[in-house]
């Protein structure tokens, strides 16, 4: 009895301590325990300062079914959902920034909450999310199931995640759709999204990808690649200039042959993406990738002193010399005074024209081109006048003072300086652009995708890649938004461009019917792809520019590996369909092309980079039928074939001396089988069971498992059971003579 009493006493003391600690930690916590509490809380949040510095705790599930609820207007405190659920929410009113919370302010926290809802507003319907319309705070460990629809900026968690926003460990299921900027987690990310998972389908139907004329606004006309087509669709974010880390997409993204910039993680990416995975099927028309549809390069323009600025300084020096000469020439002839005065007028005209051109730089106008040309003509005319006056001045100073003669000599020397500047004007005018991607460092975290993996199938019409559809500049009407400018605007600028894909892997199949299909990137217009691996299939028998790493490349490809069956009509290569700079790459490929094909490149192109050895140190596995390294020809030390033992020894990795077969169901690797090249697969694993569905492995009847040389990825296909089946026999009115109710798998 004493032991029992002691135990009970300890329990009482511990519970008292727990309650005291909880009360101390949250002594100002406002508890929400009923629908009435919740609606009062929402109404109080109409005042922006109400929730600031307050903590709220949900201690019961809330059902909003049948309730006229339009979201919590603004929130600036801490809201702990206590792992409870808010269900039955349906927001259909007109407006923008719609969600459970319309605005989550900077410094606010919403966490540990599950929401089931339909957020499908009318009107402008931009910035629409399941948890928040606009997030500037922290959304942590929240989950959403339901439907989110918007015109622009739709996300399962937030319509837009602003620069101060953090979305951490959140999950989404259901559907999300918008015409522009649609993402499983957020429509647009400017902050940080980390550890999130999307299972929702994004823009899955043709109807969700058809834009009516009434849905085209000035904003989306200016800021999207095509206002009349769906753009920027991603499994995690529609677009991102911020950071996305350790996120996973399992949902299907996009619809076949519709939409630009479609990606398994992000549609349009210009920030940093790392350690992410995609298992979903990704479809679109153009710029479609397993991780990003399009990666936009970083551009930094640095302005330096231009010729006009240098001339302005030097003419000021010349003007001082003229003033000095005028002072020394006051007592001399009228001829000298007139010549000096004429030089002063010419200098004034030059300074006036320079000032006009410098001001014109601030806001140049096409219609003023003739005025700019006239200003340059005035400068040239004035300079000719100064030289003429100087010649006459030398003739007139012969009998004058030594001081004046020295002044004229100094003026002549200064004119020589100005003439030298004009003769070398090009060195301080115009500008150059340099692709510095090859100088990438770990500190560079803009326009970069690192250590990401794609397992899902990719389908597009053109510019399709296992990781990125294309690295190109966005085709919008306001490119200055994408450019960082250092210094004041001048006529002398140097631009640095960079974009990097680093240590990424693709094992998904990539298909497109037109051109530029790559195991890593479809169209590499610039940038660096380094230490990446492709093992999926590239099945594009009618397409041009198909390559194991890049379809077409004008950038850098370094240290990459490919093991794949690659088909295309022309320009088919183990590393790239066509490329400029390719080094230290290995390819074990089966090529199925008609012309311009090779184990390394279908065709080598000349690039704009000044590199002494642009193609070097590349090897492909040479089979009995040798297809050559570049357009049927091998080049020693640059791109050449090796037989099996030498190839494996030269590579030194474990990629090529084994075959990996992955069986995937619902975005999870069910089983991974590793074989020696040329071995047979003895048996197939069972398809995992799924309630209400029958399943089978896709394409199992067309695959050859007798001798396997290349990696395979086999997905489970599930079909829902039919509740009623009918007999093939019908009566005279066409009605089945037998109906059977139950659960029946379809085959």
XYZ file of C-alpha atoms in Angstrom:
747
model
C 0.000 0.000 0.000
C 2.898 2.398 0.851
C 4.482 1.670 -2.558
C 1.188 2.305 -4.326
C 0.650 5.543 -2.407
C 4.237 6.611 -3.181
C 3.688 5.916 -6.863
C 0.412 7.868 -6.887
C 2.058 10.765 -5.064
C 4.866 10.857 -7.651
C 2.296 10.758 -10.434
C 0.372 13.653 -8.878
C 3.560 15.668 -8.392
C 4.697 14.981 -11.978
C 1.310 15.901 -13.428
C 1.281 19.067 -11.341
C 4.744 19.941 -12.644
C 3.651 19.261 -16.233
C 0.547 21.426 -15.923
C 2.551 24.174 -14.223
C 5.232 24.026 -16.930
C 2.635 24.129 -19.683
C 0.867 27.031 -18.028
C 4.185 28.853 -17.555
C 5.175 28.307 -21.166
C 1.810 29.381 -22.462
C 0.211 31.295 -19.615
C -1.130 33.771 -22.183
C -2.228 31.024 -24.581
C -5.753 31.473 -25.899
C -7.389 28.071 -26.302
C -9.832 27.397 -29.115
C -12.122 24.493 -28.265
C -15.278 24.988 -30.354
C -16.614 26.285 -33.642
C -17.850 29.406 -31.855
C -14.374 30.050 -30.403
C -12.828 29.623 -33.820
C -15.227 31.992 -35.595
C -14.744 34.611 -32.868
C -10.985 34.251 -33.271
C -11.299 34.725 -37.041
C -13.465 37.823 -36.635
C -11.055 39.347 -34.089
C -8.223 38.901 -36.607
C -9.876 41.444 -38.856
C -7.850 43.960 -36.815
C -4.214 43.579 -37.872
C -2.833 44.128 -34.357
C -5.178 41.741 -32.532
C -3.054 38.596 -32.824
C 0.348 40.242 -32.510
C 2.379 38.812 -29.591
C -0.437 36.365 -28.782
C -0.424 32.559 -28.827
C -3.395 30.423 -29.817
C -3.859 26.673 -29.276
C -6.465 24.562 -31.036
C -7.616 21.837 -28.631
C -10.419 20.294 -30.723
C -11.234 19.478 -34.330
C -13.290 22.143 -36.114
C -15.916 21.312 -38.758
C -16.816 24.267 -41.000
C -19.333 22.373 -43.146
C -22.208 24.671 -44.052
C -20.563 27.657 -42.375
C -20.188 30.936 -44.282
C -16.448 31.326 -43.738
C -14.084 33.442 -45.839
C -10.776 32.907 -44.071
C -8.917 34.495 -41.169
C -8.133 38.014 -42.494
C -4.647 38.650 -41.079
C -2.514 36.834 -38.525
C 0.639 38.024 -36.758
C 0.915 35.733 -33.708
C 1.493 32.029 -33.028
C -1.161 29.450 -33.921
C -0.584 25.845 -32.785
C -3.076 23.433 -34.312
C -2.222 20.781 -31.742
C -2.327 18.235 -34.618
C -6.082 18.778 -34.851
C -8.050 19.158 -38.089
C -10.132 21.908 -39.635
C -12.500 20.275 -42.115
C -15.437 21.205 -44.295
C -14.002 24.598 -45.260
C -15.194 25.921 -48.624
C -14.080 29.352 -49.833
C -15.810 30.503 -53.033
C -16.083 34.269 -52.589
C -14.535 36.748 -55.018
C -11.100 38.166 -54.319
C -7.431 37.375 -53.891
C -5.086 36.209 -51.103
C -7.496 33.456 -50.125
C -6.928 30.558 -47.747
C -7.579 29.477 -44.166
C -5.393 32.489 -43.313
C -5.533 35.248 -45.912
C -2.297 36.916 -44.776
C 0.306 35.395 -42.449
C 2.561 38.262 -41.417
C 6.333 38.269 -40.969
C 7.212 36.744 -37.588
C 3.924 34.822 -37.330
C 3.867 31.023 -36.901
C 1.197 28.517 -37.935
C 2.043 24.905 -37.091
C 0.799 21.370 -36.370
C -2.439 21.736 -38.306
C -4.387 19.633 -40.814
C -6.890 21.283 -43.175
C -9.427 19.679 -45.511
C -11.022 22.192 -47.825
C -11.955 23.493 -51.251
C -10.412 26.913 -51.850
C -11.872 27.930 -55.210
C -12.564 31.689 -55.173
C -13.982 33.752 -58.016
C -13.036 37.210 -59.256
C -9.332 38.031 -59.574
C -8.418 34.874 -57.567
C -4.651 35.371 -57.298
C -2.495 34.190 -54.350
C -4.679 31.269 -53.288
C -3.495 28.584 -50.837
C -4.875 25.849 -48.637
C -3.294 27.232 -45.457
C -2.382 30.803 -46.449
C -3.024 33.069 -49.404
C 0.097 35.148 -48.747
C 2.742 33.887 -46.336
C 5.469 36.064 -44.863
C 5.855 34.029 -41.662
C 6.447 30.362 -40.781
C 4.148 27.508 -41.812
C 5.436 24.361 -40.122
C 4.187 20.750 -40.062
C 0.908 21.656 -41.737
C -0.988 19.360 -44.083
C -3.695 20.080 -46.622
C -6.098 17.812 -48.478
C -8.556 19.175 -50.992
C -8.732 21.403 -54.050
C -7.104 24.774 -54.714
C -7.899 26.720 -57.868
C -6.742 30.179 -58.926
C -6.060 32.334 -61.915
C -2.458 32.893 -60.781
C -0.312 31.824 -57.814
C -1.993 28.707 -56.441
C -0.408 26.420 -53.832
C -1.588 23.623 -51.582
C -0.004 25.400 -48.617
C 0.447 29.032 -49.760
C -0.367 31.047 -52.855
C 2.896 32.949 -52.462
C 5.751 32.427 -50.006
C 7.433 35.791 -49.679
C 11.089 36.516 -48.959
C 10.682 36.291 -45.178
C 8.444 33.224 -45.489
C 9.382 29.714 -44.375
C 7.405 26.565 -45.234
C 8.759 23.594 -43.278
C 7.765 19.924 -43.256
C 4.345 20.405 -44.887
C 2.378 17.914 -47.018
C -0.354 18.264 -49.630
C -2.790 15.905 -51.355
C -5.714 16.549 -53.697
C -5.494 18.905 -56.685
C -3.999 22.334 -57.369
C -4.448 24.346 -60.560
C -3.850 27.840 -61.944
C -3.130 29.328 -65.340
C 0.186 30.749 -64.171
C 2.377 29.902 -61.166
C 0.816 26.713 -59.810
C 2.641 24.533 -57.245
C 1.859 21.682 -54.909
C 3.216 23.613 -51.925
C 3.298 27.235 -53.161
C 2.563 29.097 -56.356
C 5.648 31.278 -56.036
C 8.543 30.943 -53.603
C 10.781 33.861 -52.724
C 11.750 32.509 -49.289
C 12.575 28.972 -48.102
C 10.662 25.717 -48.596
C 12.218 22.712 -46.880
C 11.299 19.094 -46.104
C 7.901 19.260 -47.838
C 6.072 16.528 -49.777
C 3.456 16.875 -52.488
C 1.054 14.097 -53.464
C -1.447 16.375 -55.203
C -2.035 16.471 -58.927
C -1.060 19.830 -60.456
C -2.923 21.131 -63.538
C -4.050 17.633 -64.484
C -6.795 18.292 -67.026
C -7.077 20.035 -70.373
C -9.692 22.364 -68.889
C -7.254 23.469 -66.191
C -4.756 24.361 -68.925
C -7.050 26.336 -71.235
C -6.978 30.100 -70.739
C -9.940 32.257 -71.720
C -9.494 35.805 -72.980
C -11.022 37.108 -69.746
C -8.223 35.499 -67.743
C -5.455 37.437 -69.518
C -4.320 40.412 -67.441
C -1.670 43.071 -68.019
C 0.392 41.523 -65.233
C 0.468 38.020 -66.681
C 0.920 39.426 -70.190
C 4.118 41.148 -69.042
C 5.476 38.578 -66.597
C 4.817 35.220 -68.256
C 6.370 33.604 -71.293
C 2.977 33.254 -72.926
C -0.105 34.856 -71.430
C -2.316 32.624 -73.575
C -0.765 29.364 -72.323
C -0.378 27.885 -68.867
C 3.098 28.545 -67.514
C 5.244 27.857 -64.477
C 3.802 24.659 -62.998
C 5.695 22.615 -60.391
C 5.236 19.796 -57.918
C 6.546 21.968 -55.072
C 6.515 25.528 -56.483
C 5.260 27.085 -59.686
C 8.221 29.453 -59.696
C 11.051 30.046 -57.258
C 13.739 32.675 -56.825
C 14.302 31.477 -53.257
C 15.500 28.174 -51.782
C 13.921 24.709 -51.985
C 15.585 21.973 -49.919
C 14.937 18.242 -49.352
C 11.460 18.225 -50.880
C 9.688 15.340 -52.628
C 7.019 15.308 -55.304
C 4.897 12.196 -55.919
C 1.988 13.779 -57.777
C 1.511 14.082 -61.513
C 2.338 17.546 -62.821
C 0.953 19.003 -66.040
C -1.067 17.788 -69.003
C 0.355 16.386 -72.286
C 1.175 18.948 -74.995
C -0.008 21.912 -72.904
C 1.953 24.387 -70.793
C 5.440 25.941 -70.647
C 7.935 25.627 -67.784
C 6.685 22.453 -66.110
C 8.836 20.721 -63.465
C 8.619 17.953 -60.894
C 9.848 20.324 -58.182
C 9.593 23.822 -59.702
C 8.307 25.191 -62.996
C 10.537 28.266 -63.386
C 13.639 28.297 -61.196
C 16.203 31.046 -60.664
C 17.179 30.351 -57.031
C 18.690 27.303 -55.292
C 17.254 23.761 -55.322
C 19.046 20.937 -53.502
C 18.467 17.368 -52.260
C 15.023 17.054 -53.857
C 13.363 14.043 -55.495
C 10.608 13.618 -58.037
C 8.629 10.399 -58.578
C 5.652 11.895 -60.420
C 4.866 11.912 -64.116
C 5.683 15.318 -65.630
C 3.954 16.499 -68.841
C 3.845 19.698 -70.872
C 4.479 21.283 -74.210
C 7.802 23.098 -73.816
C 10.544 23.343 -71.174
C 9.623 20.267 -69.152
C 11.957 18.668 -66.574
C 11.986 16.178 -63.727
C 13.209 18.824 -61.272
C 12.723 22.179 -63.075
C 11.014 23.121 -66.307
C 13.272 26.090 -66.940
C 16.286 27.357 -65.039
C 16.903 31.035 -65.581
C 20.552 32.162 -65.467
C 21.891 34.690 -63.006
C 23.110 37.859 -64.720
C 25.282 40.502 -63.048
C 26.166 43.608 -65.047
C 28.978 45.801 -63.748
C 29.200 49.300 -65.180
C 32.598 50.963 -65.509
C 33.801 54.363 -66.684
C 32.949 54.887 -70.348
C 34.470 57.046 -73.074
C 32.047 59.913 -72.512
C 32.979 60.133 -68.842
C 36.705 60.025 -69.628
C 36.310 62.709 -72.300
C 34.361 64.902 -69.893
C 37.281 64.851 -67.446
C 39.885 65.456 -70.143
C 37.947 68.342 -71.694
C 37.748 69.933 -68.248
C 41.561 69.796 -68.148
C 41.675 71.280 -71.652
C 39.299 74.048 -70.592
C 41.596 74.981 -67.680
C 44.559 75.149 -70.061
C 42.617 77.411 -72.410
C 41.678 79.707 -69.506
C 45.351 79.947 -68.556
C 46.338 80.700 -72.142
C 43.634 83.361 -72.353
C 45.011 85.045 -69.233
C 48.535 85.079 -70.653
C 47.278 86.243 -74.045
C 45.246 89.241 -72.917
C 48.040 91.669 -73.793
C 48.651 90.078 -77.206
C 47.009 90.396 -80.575
C 43.300 90.227 -81.261
C 43.986 87.202 -83.504
C 45.237 85.128 -80.578
C 42.346 86.226 -78.381
C 39.823 85.290 -81.081
C 41.407 81.846 -81.632
C 41.343 81.112 -77.898
C 37.719 82.279 -77.723
C 36.784 79.973 -80.620
C 38.441 77.019 -78.903
C 36.448 77.814 -75.763
C 33.196 77.759 -77.791
C 34.125 74.400 -79.342
C 34.876 72.967 -75.879
C 31.541 74.240 -74.564
C 29.754 72.508 -77.467
C 31.551 69.230 -76.741
C 30.648 69.423 -73.033
C 27.020 70.196 -73.911
C 26.787 67.199 -76.256
C 28.440 64.858 -73.732
C 26.008 65.970 -71.004
C 23.061 65.359 -73.357
C 24.224 61.839 -74.229
C 24.862 60.938 -70.589
C 21.354 62.053 -69.632
C 19.919 60.116 -72.564
C 21.446 56.940 -71.092
C 19.068 57.131 -68.139
C 16.001 56.655 -70.343
C 16.924 56.068 -74.020
C 14.112 56.382 -76.564
C 13.972 54.858 -80.005
C 12.399 57.967 -81.526
C 15.389 60.078 -80.340
C 18.014 58.091 -82.273
C 18.558 60.972 -84.734
C 19.155 63.385 -81.842
C 21.813 61.042 -80.441
C 23.488 60.868 -83.859
C 23.372 64.679 -84.141
C 25.072 65.006 -80.732
C 27.910 62.710 -81.847
C 28.285 64.743 -85.073
C 28.498 67.945 -83.006
C 31.347 66.413 -80.958
C 33.265 65.440 -84.093
C 32.734 68.898 -85.664
C 33.874 70.661 -82.492
C 37.022 68.539 -82.291
C 37.881 69.389 -85.888
C 37.351 73.071 -85.066
C 39.682 72.853 -82.062
C 42.414 71.262 -84.178
C 42.051 73.962 -86.837
C 42.261 76.738 -84.245
C 45.322 75.099 -82.657
C 47.156 75.117 -85.994
C 46.468 78.822 -86.450
C 47.348 79.494 -82.817
C 50.829 77.995 -83.275
C 51.413 80.308 -86.212
C 50.288 83.331 -84.178
C 52.354 82.758 -80.999
C 55.776 82.897 -82.617
C 56.473 86.438 -81.458
C 54.638 86.286 -78.151
C 55.788 85.521 -74.630
C 57.378 82.255 -73.618
C 54.505 81.682 -71.167
C 51.907 81.748 -73.919
C 54.004 79.444 -76.079
C 54.186 76.968 -73.173
C 50.392 77.243 -72.749
C 49.778 76.387 -76.406
C 52.212 73.456 -76.147
C 50.270 72.139 -73.107
C 46.988 72.551 -74.990
C 48.434 70.606 -77.932
C 49.603 67.799 -75.634
C 46.134 67.629 -74.031
C 44.532 67.408 -77.474
C 46.858 64.490 -78.210
C 45.575 62.784 -75.037
C 41.976 63.352 -76.154
C 42.749 62.082 -79.652
C 44.266 58.900 -78.167
C 41.104 58.368 -76.096
C 38.954 58.750 -79.195
C 41.140 56.395 -81.221
C 40.640 53.738 -78.514
C 37.029 54.566 -77.744
C 35.952 50.932 -78.204
C 37.923 49.868 -75.130
C 35.590 51.951 -72.969
C 32.370 51.539 -74.943
C 29.895 48.716 -75.425
C 30.318 45.657 -73.255
C 30.983 41.957 -73.074
C 29.110 39.027 -71.565
C 31.000 36.104 -70.016
C 29.623 32.710 -69.012
C 31.379 32.111 -65.675
C 29.427 28.950 -64.781
C 32.588 26.858 -65.113
C 34.036 28.785 -62.143
C 31.266 27.563 -59.811
C 32.017 27.456 -56.083
C 30.005 26.003 -53.146
C 29.150 29.547 -52.110
C 27.307 30.226 -55.388
C 23.649 29.472 -54.627
C 21.728 31.301 -57.347
C 20.441 29.597 -60.514
C 21.697 26.273 -59.184
C 20.280 22.749 -58.829
C 22.351 20.363 -56.746
C 22.138 16.706 -55.708
C 18.595 16.127 -56.971
C 17.132 12.905 -58.358
C 14.333 12.243 -60.827
C 12.611 8.857 -61.072
C 9.461 9.973 -62.909
C 8.708 9.825 -66.653
C 9.016 13.112 -68.568
C 6.975 13.956 -71.668
C 7.054 17.106 -73.823
C 7.002 18.366 -77.392
C 10.356 20.147 -77.197
C 13.047 20.998 -74.653
C 12.619 18.070 -72.274
C 15.163 16.950 -69.667
C 15.398 14.461 -66.852
C 16.431 17.280 -64.504
C 15.805 20.566 -66.393
C 13.920 21.238 -69.610
C 16.055 24.220 -70.590
C 18.583 26.685 -69.232
C 17.623 29.839 -71.101
C 16.533 33.398 -70.407
C 12.826 33.820 -69.727
C 11.005 35.279 -72.704
C 9.116 38.099 -71.012
C 8.789 41.818 -71.608
C 10.678 42.942 -68.514
C 14.063 41.199 -68.522
C 15.609 43.831 -66.214
C 13.884 42.097 -63.285
C 16.271 39.185 -63.792
C 19.463 41.277 -63.917
C 21.558 42.489 -60.972
C 23.224 45.823 -61.749
C 26.368 47.120 -60.041
C 27.277 50.782 -60.486
C 25.596 53.663 -62.292
C 24.514 53.180 -65.890
C 27.227 53.961 -68.440
C 28.152 52.924 -71.973
C 30.800 50.539 -70.660
C 29.567 47.302 -69.046
C 30.782 43.790 -68.339
C 28.196 41.074 -67.751
C 28.719 37.769 -65.957
C 26.238 34.935 -66.542
C 26.034 31.685 -64.591
C 23.749 28.687 -64.199
C 24.700 25.278 -62.767
C 23.356 21.721 -62.511
C 25.568 19.756 -60.138
C 25.647 16.090 -59.022
C 22.108 15.278 -60.181
C 20.759 11.893 -61.318
C 17.979 10.904 -63.658
C 16.629 7.380 -64.136
C 13.242 8.375 -65.576
C 12.334 7.953 -69.233
C 12.354 11.198 -71.249
C 10.266 11.487 -74.407
C 9.550 14.345 -76.798
C 8.473 14.418 -80.413
C 10.293 17.478 -81.770
C 13.760 18.490 -80.578
C 16.218 18.982 -77.715
C 15.811 16.040 -75.385
C 18.428 15.302 -72.737
C 18.871 12.887 -69.877
C 19.775 15.873 -67.685
C 18.866 19.015 -69.684
C 17.127 19.419 -73.016
C 18.514 22.784 -74.142
C 21.721 24.042 -72.490
C 22.037 27.469 -74.096
C 24.693 28.355 -71.495
C 25.832 27.182 -68.066
C 27.514 24.154 -66.511
C 26.376 20.545 -66.075
C 28.864 18.728 -63.867
C 29.143 15.279 -62.240
C 25.644 14.262 -63.321
C 24.376 10.777 -64.213
C 21.653 9.576 -66.552
C 20.474 5.949 -66.662
C 16.926 6.283 -68.004
C 15.688 5.702 -71.528
C 15.526 8.455 -74.161
C 12.823 7.279 -76.559
C 12.424 9.910 -79.293
C 12.569 8.246 -82.745
C 11.335 11.353 -84.642
C 13.192 14.038 -82.690
C 16.394 15.972 -83.418
C 19.124 16.733 -80.878
C 18.873 13.901 -78.391
C 21.673 13.285 -75.873
C 22.366 11.372 -72.685
C 23.214 14.589 -70.817
C 21.994 17.400 -73.114
C 19.979 17.502 -76.305
C 21.824 20.583 -77.514
C 24.578 22.368 -75.596
C 26.442 25.651 -75.953
C 27.635 25.452 -72.347
C 29.984 23.272 -70.303
C 29.505 19.523 -69.717
C 32.069 18.110 -67.262
C 32.571 14.705 -65.627
C 29.169 13.207 -66.497
C 28.149 9.569 -67.019
C 25.443 8.010 -69.184
C 24.096 4.447 -69.399
C 21.091 4.483 -71.685
C 19.246 3.458 -74.826
C 18.974 6.645 -76.897
C 16.835 7.038 -80.002
C 16.347 10.021 -82.284
C 16.110 10.976 -85.934
C 19.294 13.033 -86.098
C 21.990 14.601 -83.917
C 22.006 11.728 -81.434
C 24.876 11.431 -78.950
C 25.809 9.493 -75.844
C 26.578 12.756 -74.037
C 24.940 15.405 -76.252
C 23.169 15.546 -79.581
C 25.406 18.506 -80.334
C 27.844 20.239 -78.013
C 30.760 22.621 -77.676
C 32.651 21.927 -74.430
C 32.623 18.324 -73.184
C 35.291 16.836 -70.942
C 35.939 13.711 -68.837
C 32.608 12.052 -69.650
C 31.758 8.339 -70.020
C 28.948 6.789 -72.046
C 27.663 3.224 -72.315
C 24.858 3.626 -74.821
C 22.831 1.972 -77.512
C 22.166 4.548 -80.234
C 19.195 4.375 -82.586
C 19.533 7.317 -84.998
C 19.625 8.085 -88.715
C 22.379 10.685 -89.075
C 24.853 12.721 -87.055
C 25.287 10.231 -84.222
C 28.166 9.273 -81.972
C 29.045 7.659 -78.670
C 29.924 11.112 -77.275
C 28.408 13.720 -79.615
C 26.186 13.638 -82.646
C 27.933 16.788 -83.790
C 30.598 19.091 -82.363
C 29.847 22.814 -82.529
C 32.043 25.858 -82.198
C 31.103 27.861 -79.136
C 31.752 31.418 -78.054
C 34.108 30.270 -75.276
C 37.850 30.728 -75.812
C 39.003 27.355 -74.495
C 42.105 25.645 -75.848
C 40.795 22.058 -75.613
C 36.989 22.190 -75.545
C 36.539 18.443 -76.116
C 38.894 16.200 -74.154
C 39.111 13.003 -72.093
C 35.788 11.441 -73.170
C 35.216 7.685 -73.620
C 32.383 5.439 -74.747
C 31.995 1.654 -74.539
C 32.803 0.262 -77.968
C 30.547 -2.595 -79.052
C 31.086 -4.840 -82.077
C 29.302 -2.309 -84.301
C 31.339 0.813 -83.580
C 29.399 4.030 -84.165
C 32.361 6.363 -83.513
C 32.612 9.166 -80.960
C 31.486 12.240 -82.946
C 29.441 11.856 -86.135
C 30.950 8.416 -86.766
C 34.578 9.416 -86.099
C 36.733 8.966 -82.982
C 39.514 11.330 -81.914
C 42.417 10.131 -79.784
C 42.629 11.895 -76.424
C 39.428 13.805 -77.108
C 36.587 11.347 -77.701
C 37.184 7.686 -78.399
C 35.840 4.184 -77.848
C 37.234 1.557 -75.474
C 36.510 -2.141 -75.138
C 34.815 -3.377 -71.970
C 37.778 -4.070 -69.668
C 39.604 -0.885 -70.606
C 36.396 1.146 -70.346
C 35.558 -0.127 -66.845
C 39.153 0.399 -65.699
C 39.300 3.930 -67.106
C 36.017 4.934 -65.481
C 36.665 3.391 -62.063
C 33.031 3.673 -60.888
C 30.416 1.003 -60.214
C 27.868 2.468 -62.597
C 28.634 0.510 -65.755
C 29.499 -2.964 -64.446
C 26.014 -3.587 -63.019
C 22.402 -3.313 -64.108
C 19.801 -1.884 -61.715
C 16.076 -2.611 -62.048
C 13.770 -0.517 -59.882
C 10.140 -1.423 -59.234
C 8.178 1.683 -58.179
C 4.628 1.925 -56.823
C 2.925 5.170 -55.766
C 6.200 7.064 -55.740
C 8.045 4.508 -53.583
C 10.804 2.130 -54.681
C 9.280 -1.256 -53.835
C 12.280 -3.349 -54.796
C 15.654 -2.810 -56.421
C 17.302 -5.711 -58.271
C 20.989 -5.529 -59.215
C 22.358 -7.844 -61.951
C 25.494 -8.253 -64.007
C 25.213 -6.786 -67.543
C 23.666 -9.320 -69.923
C 21.992 -11.334 -67.144
C 18.336 -12.351 -67.052
C 15.702 -11.332 -64.501
C 14.392 -14.551 -62.976
C 11.148 -13.316 -61.390
C 9.070 -10.227 -60.849
C 8.080 -8.980 -57.409
C 4.413 -8.835 -56.525
C 2.620 -5.565 -57.149
C 1.862 -4.017 -53.725
C -1.799 -4.229 -52.808
C -3.892 -1.081 -52.729
C -7.402 -0.947 -51.317
C -10.032 -0.558 -54.017
C -7.580 -1.091 -56.867
C -6.058 -3.863 -58.944
C -2.471 -3.403 -60.058
C 0.078 -4.600 -62.593
C 3.572 -3.618 -63.716
C 3.531 -1.272 -66.729
C 4.794 -2.505 -70.140
C 5.631 -5.888 -68.679
C 4.496 -7.641 -71.862
C 6.851 -5.682 -74.158
C 10.019 -5.702 -72.052
C 12.714 -8.302 -72.675
C 14.117 -9.700 -69.410
C 16.336 -12.401 -70.987
C 19.473 -10.274 -71.482
C 19.520 -6.929 -69.728
C 22.312 -4.417 -70.354
C 20.693 -1.150 -69.292
C 18.928 -0.011 -66.138
C 15.158 -0.348 -66.036
C 12.531 1.495 -64.068
C 9.155 -0.254 -63.925
C 6.122 1.494 -62.450
C 3.007 -0.094 -60.985
C -0.246 0.774 -62.724
C -3.400 0.753 -60.611
C -7.003 0.655 -61.843
C -9.959 1.078 -59.488
C -12.237 -1.871 -59.009
C -15.576 -1.863 -60.815
C -18.527 -2.189 -58.444
C -20.812 -3.585 -61.163
C -19.986 -5.605 -64.287
C -22.393 -6.612 -67.028
C -22.730 -9.614 -69.302
C -21.964 -9.268 -72.992
C -25.455 -10.640 -73.833
C -28.352 -8.179 -73.980
C -32.104 -8.378 -74.413
C -34.060 -6.934 -77.368
C -33.890 -3.428 -75.832
C -30.125 -3.552 -75.402
C -30.229 -4.132 -71.659
C -27.720 -6.654 -70.181
C -29.347 -9.903 -69.195
C -26.984 -10.231 -66.222
C -25.508 -7.697 -63.773
C -23.077 -8.713 -61.055
C -22.204 -6.451 -58.134
C -18.939 -6.691 -56.195
C -15.245 -5.719 -56.504
C -13.699 -6.667 -59.841
C -10.290 -5.802 -61.166
C -10.109 -4.435 -64.706
C -7.605 -5.777 -67.213
